[in-house]
Structures are given as C-alpha cells and as structure tokens.
Amino acid sequence: MSEPKSDRPTTEPSSYLDFEKPLAEIEGKARELRAMARQNEGVDMEDEAKALDAKAATMLRDLYKSLTPWRKCQVARHPDRPHCRDYIDALFQEFTPLAGDRNFADDLAVMGGLARFNDQPVMVIGHEKGNDTKSRIERNFGMARPEGYRKAVRLMEMADKFNLPVITIVDTPGAYPGKGAEERGQSEAIARSTEKCLQIGVPLVSVVIGEGGSGGAVAFATANRVAMMEHSVYSVITPEGCASILWKDSEKMREAAEAMRLTAQNLLDLGVIDRIIPEPLGGAHRDRKASYDAVGKAIGTMLGEVTGHSRDKLIKDRRGKFLSMGSKGLAA
Amino acid sequence: MNWITNYVRPRINSIFSRREVPENLWSKCSECGTMLFHRELAENLNVCTSCGHHMAISPRDRFKALFDGGVFVEVKVPDPVADPLHFRDQKRYPDRMKAAQRDTGEHEAMLVAEGEMGQTGIVAVAQDFSFMGGSMGMYVGNAIIAAAERAVKLKRPLVLFSAAGGARMQEGILSLMQMPRTTVAVQMLKEAGLPYIVVLTHPTTGGVTASYAMLGDVQIAEPNALICFAGPRVIEQTIREKLPEGFQRAEYLLDHGMLDRVTKRTDMRDELITITRMLLGLPPAVKGTLPKPEAEAPAIEAPATPATPGAKK
C-alpha cells in the first residue's frame, strides 16, 4: 500500500508550479502564522491565517479557471500528482501484480496484474512514474521499454483467455528512447501492444491520468472507451519536442502546446476521447480522495457501457471507433 | 544601353553559365561522392553504381520499376478534413502543404497503386519522404486503409514501402490516432489471409515504425536504411553516450532479430515476386518469361522539368 505523504519531498516549494508562485507565497505565510501561533502560546493568529486562506482560495480558483495548454502540461506532470499505483491502491482490491515479459526482463515502468474492481475480477495495466527519487529511477519515470509493452501484451492475452475486462491507466512521457530499448525492438513492441488492444474480445477501458505521451500511450489506450482527467494531456509528441522540431527552439513549448490541441477539452471535441473526469480545484493532487472517487466512478460507468457485449461486437466497435476517428476537425 | 549590354554580354554569360547545365545531368552520390550520370542512376533505381548507396526514389519511379512494364493504376484515396486543428507553427499548415505539393508535384505523402508484379496481382503503397518527411497524417492513414480494402476486395497481397520521419505533428493527436487506424487496416489483411509485406526504406522512424511498418508478415529493409522508434540524436541526448557504428541501420536490426532480410533495391522486385508467389501458393515464376519491369529506362529526360525534383535525386 502506498503512503503518499511520507515519501514525498517535504520541501513545499518544489511541489508548486512556476505559475503558482504567488499562491505558494500566500499559503506559505498562512502556514508560518500558524506555526508561530503554536510556538507562542496565547498568540492568536487564526483570523489572519484564515484571511490568507481565503485569499489563496480565490487565487487558486482564478489560476485554474482557464489553464493554458502549457500549464495543463505542467499540472499533468506535477510531482505530487497521484500516479497509477495510487489509483490501483485506492480503487482496486486484491491487487496481485504479475511481472515479466517471459523474454528478457520485468519493466517496472509498467505495472499490471489481477485485481478486483467493485468485486469483479479484472486485469489492470498502467504506467507508473514513481514518486520519489529512488522509485522514479526504478520506474524509469514511467518511460517503458519493450519489455513493458510485451508484459502488457501478455496480460491482455491472459485477460482475453479468462474473459476479464482490461482497465489501462495511462501516464507516460513516452516510450523510453534508449539504446537497449531500440535494440530489443521498441517500435515492434509498441505496434504489437496496439495490435493486441484491437484484438481482445473483452471490454477494454482506459483512463489518461497525467501524460498521454505519444506511441507509448496509444499502446495502452486503444480502448473501447477512453477518459481523460480534466488536467491531463494526450499528444503525438511533447510540447518541447514539437517546439524543437517545428520552431527549432525547445523554449517555444507554450506555442507548441497551444497549437497541438492536447487538452482533454480539445480531444473530446475531436472525438478522440469519450469523457472528461473532473478534477478537484488546483489539480488531482490537492484532493486525492476526490480524484480517486472521480476516476473510480468513470471506470465503473465506462465498464458498464461495454459489459455484456459479445466478443465480436467489442472488437468490431473498437475498430470502428478508431477507423472513424478524425472524420471531423475542430470548429473554425 | 547598346547592343553590347543587351546582346553580347548575355551571350557571353550564357556561354559561361552553360557549364551549369551538365551538373543537372549528373548527381553526386551522397555517400562516396562519385558523379553519376542521371540516366545510368535512374536505370539503377537511384542506387549508386560505384558504392551501392541507396538514394531516395519517388513512389512513382519505384512503382514504374516494380510493376510489369511499368504499368499500374492508382487507387483513389479519400481526402481527409484539411487542417483539422487549424495548426500554425512558424507557417500555417495549409501553406506547408501547398509548398510540399508544389515541390514534389504530388498530392500527398503516399501513393497507392494496383497492378501486376511478375504476373502476380498486387496492391502496393509507397510513402514519399520528400513530401513533408513522409509524415503520417490522416491522408496516409486513409491511403493504407484504402490499400488494405482494395487488397481484400481483389484478394491480393499488399506490399508497402515505408519512408517517414514519423507522425505529422501538424495534425496533432489525429496523426497519433493513425497508429491504431493503420493497425486495423493490417488486421483486415491478416484476417483475409493475405500476405502483407513491408519494405522499410531510409528512413523509417517514430510512430510509423511503431505501427504498420513493423507488422508485416515479412519484414525486408533496404541496405543501410535508418529504422528506429527514437532517432539517434534523441537517444544520444538521453543516455549521453556515443552510439555504436551502424546503430539502428538495417543490418544492425537484422543482427538483432528485428528483420527478416536486408535486400538491395535492384534485387527487390525479384525477391518480392518469389515471396508473394510462395505465400499465395502459386507456381514459381519463370524468370525468362516475365515481362521486364520496364521496356526502357524511366522517362527522365534532360533536366527540363525542375518542377518535380522529388521524382529524381
């Protein structure tokens, strides 16, 4: 079981994003006041602290009222944001991780296994980024190698054989660009995983909880139903990558994020995803419980929509969904 | 102004600038630097006659050399919504499209055709790297789906020549969605029991490699073609070490078990005929009786048509 707070970096400012700096100041001051009050008995600063809280709340609302696409990317990558492991712990019972691709290795950037969702046995597969230095390195920051995709293929096949619905949780900057990964067939592994998604005769639903990075995300998210969290992003390349190719300047990521239309709202308009999962004010990490509940509710609804369909219908619908994708553009 | 400036000087200039003309008849091999006569180079399918380096070839020229007698019929590809994201980087996407169309003389980055190859009916698709890096957008997805549907209808194998930098960023998420879309197309072929043969040419990278280009029944590559998911520069930046010689080249992939074969372009047609006929359960082709791929050299006459440089290189 993960205990999110204890192993998180304790220095508060590191978990504020650059555009949240003014907010960090006010919240920091409120904390200081309260700490001072605790140390000096008889000094009551609660009124002042509450006033600051109110100011912070207003500022937070204003900041998050309309986040620019680049800011959404930052929120999606927030170090405190709940990750795959957190959602599995919160929403699934009897999670039994299954490891390895039976070929080369076990890739910790991808976690998966049997679990129960609302008592029903399912297969859950997702990218895990890790939440402190040690686990981030172990998980390779959620960037999977071929073994990760091959493990996913194996688990999807098992789910198909035993008629278990598959739930995928997407959160990756992209597939890992490494020497060994290339030598062992990164592209083939991704292609096979996408292919497997399209072949299985069981319900497949997917949630993008943070970053949906390119092919590494598609390999899991070729599903009957796809949901995105309100402040998650899903794109063909990172804004930095796009900026460095098209603008020849990776500092132009704000422009690139804007042009690529990578927000949940854009993708819903384009018919690429089916639903948006609302997030607590200030992002999923500000109220984990509320985020877990919202994601759990969405998974339940999506599974409900596709449960009871025949194998053929599930496969046919999934293919049809992707074949018809892109038939409409954004309104002018 | 007098007749010297109006008449004599231009004539003199033209005599000197005539030296430029032969340069268009000659191409320099980008590998060994040998000057190659255009007709000879075209006859050798843009493969350097000196060092064997494979230079780019346009889909049209490739098809002329692939189909019997150079005869093929283009398969119509439905046009997708133009500029679905209203994308703009330093230029507008529609402007980039127009420029690519003007430079290559082609409509988009993929050409689909049907015809006979060694008296074996096939459908072929070829990606055009000179058209916006061969990038995979909605049109490329539509082309592969159209090709697969046509192949299934005619019960013919599909031969695909890939060449692309990856997904077309100007179509954003919709270009990414071509990965599952084209995978569905490949599944149509597999379910119909039809051979799907992929010929990977230089370069094939990114989302293209990670979808239809790696799902062939038989995977063949042209010599020294760069084939990868992440490009060498990105990897070097990530791992901060020098990559080994020949990394991500066709021969390297062959050594690592990622390909069936590496085949020279000049031998490719014979090999494709052999393989497709065996997979289709047809008797061997009697090479002598086969029509030549081309009665004559590709019609690349003097450099009078600089409007279509994409066709020759």
Coordinates of C-alpha atoms in Angstrom, one line a residue, chain A residues 150 175-179 182-188 190-192 194-195 198-199 214-215 218 222 234-237 242 245-248 259-261 267 270 272 319 322-332, chain B residues 81 84-90 96 138 145 167 169-170 172-177 179-181 183-184 187-188 190-191 209-211 214-216 227-230 234-235 238-239 241 243-244 247-248 252 256 258:
Chain A
R150 CA 5.4 -7.1 -24.1
A175 CA 8.4 5.2 -24.6
Y176 CA 12.0 5.2 -23.5
P177 CA 14.5 6.4 -26.1
G178 CA 17.4 4.2 -25.1
K179 CA 20.0 2.1 -26.8
E182 CA 15.9 0.2 -29.6
E183 CA 17.9 -3.0 -30.0
R184 CA 15.2 -5.0 -28.5
G185 CA 12.6 -3.6 -30.8
Q186 CA 10.8 -0.7 -29.1
S187 CA 8.8 0.1 -32.2
E188 CA 7.7 -3.5 -32.7
I190 CA 4.6 -0.8 -29.3
A191 CA 3.0 -1.9 -32.5
R192 CA 2.2 -5.3 -31.1
T194 CA -1.6 -1.5 -30.0
E195 CA -2.5 -4.5 -32.2
L198 CA -7.6 -4.1 -31.1
Q199 CA -7.8 -7.9 -30.9
S214 CA 2.7 9.5 -28.0
G215 CA 3.0 5.9 -29.1
V218 CA -1.5 4.6 -27.7
T222 CA -6.6 1.8 -28.0
Y234 CA -2.5 13.5 -24.6
S235 CA -0.4 14.2 -27.6
V236 CA 1.7 13.0 -30.5
I237 CA 4.9 14.5 -29.1
C242 CA 7.3 19.7 -31.1
I245 CA 11.3 20.4 -34.5
L246 CA 8.9 22.9 -35.8
W247 CA 10.1 26.1 -34.2
K248 CA 13.7 24.9 -33.9
A259 CA -1.0 24.6 -31.5
M260 CA -1.1 20.8 -30.8
R261 CA -4.5 20.8 -29.1
L267 CA -9.7 15.8 -27.6
L270 CA -12.2 16.0 -31.8
V272 CA -10.7 11.1 -29.7
R319 CA -12.1 -1.0 -34.6
F322 CA -10.6 4.2 -34.4
L323 CA -11.3 3.8 -38.1
S324 CA -13.8 6.7 -38.0
M325 CA -11.5 8.9 -35.9
G326 CA -10.6 12.2 -37.4
S327 CA -13.7 12.5 -39.6
K328 CA -14.3 15.8 -38.0
G329 CA -11.9 18.6 -37.3
L330 CA -12.2 21.4 -34.7
A331 CA -14.8 24.0 -35.4
A332 CA -13.4 27.1 -37.1
Chain B
V81 CA -10.6 17.1 -43.4
P84 CA -8.3 19.8 -38.7
L85 CA -6.6 21.6 -35.9
H86 CA -6.1 25.0 -37.6
F87 CA -2.4 24.4 -36.9
R88 CA 0.1 27.1 -37.1
D89 CA 3.8 27.0 -36.2
Q90 CA 6.1 29.4 -38.0
R96 CA 3.3 24.0 -45.8
M138 CA -4.9 11.4 -41.8
I145 CA -6.9 1.7 -45.3
A167 CA 3.7 11.3 -37.3
M169 CA 2.8 17.0 -35.9
Q170 CA 0.6 19.5 -37.7
G172 CA -1.6 16.6 -33.6
I173 CA -3.5 13.8 -31.8
L174 CA -5.2 12.8 -35.1
S175 CA -1.8 11.8 -36.6
L176 CA -1.2 9.7 -33.5
M177 CA -4.5 8.0 -34.0
M179 CA -1.3 4.2 -35.3
P180 CA -4.4 2.3 -34.3
R181 CA -6.2 3.1 -37.6
T183 CA -3.2 -1.3 -37.4
V184 CA -6.9 -2.1 -38.1
Q187 CA -5.7 -6.7 -39.3
M188 CA -8.1 -6.7 -42.3
K190 CA -4.4 -10.8 -41.9
E191 CA -8.0 -11.9 -41.4
T209 CA 7.8 2.2 -37.3
A210 CA 5.7 1.7 -34.2
S211 CA 2.6 0.7 -36.1
M214 CA 6.6 -3.3 -38.1
L215 CA 3.5 -5.5 -38.5
G216 CA 4.4 -7.2 -41.8
I227 CA 14.9 2.2 -38.9
C228 CA 14.0 3.2 -35.4
F229 CA 11.5 4.4 -32.9
A230 CA 13.5 7.2 -31.3
V234 CA 17.4 11.9 -29.2
I235 CA 19.0 8.7 -27.8
T238 CA 19.1 10.9 -23.3
I239 CA 21.8 8.5 -22.5
E241 CA 27.0 8.3 -24.7
L243 CA 26.1 5.1 -30.1
P244 CA 27.8 2.2 -31.9
F247 CA 23.3 1.7 -34.8
Q248 CA 19.6 1.5 -36.0
Y252 CA 22.0 -3.7 -37.2
H256 CA 19.2 -8.0 -33.5
M258 CA 14.1 -7.3 -35.9

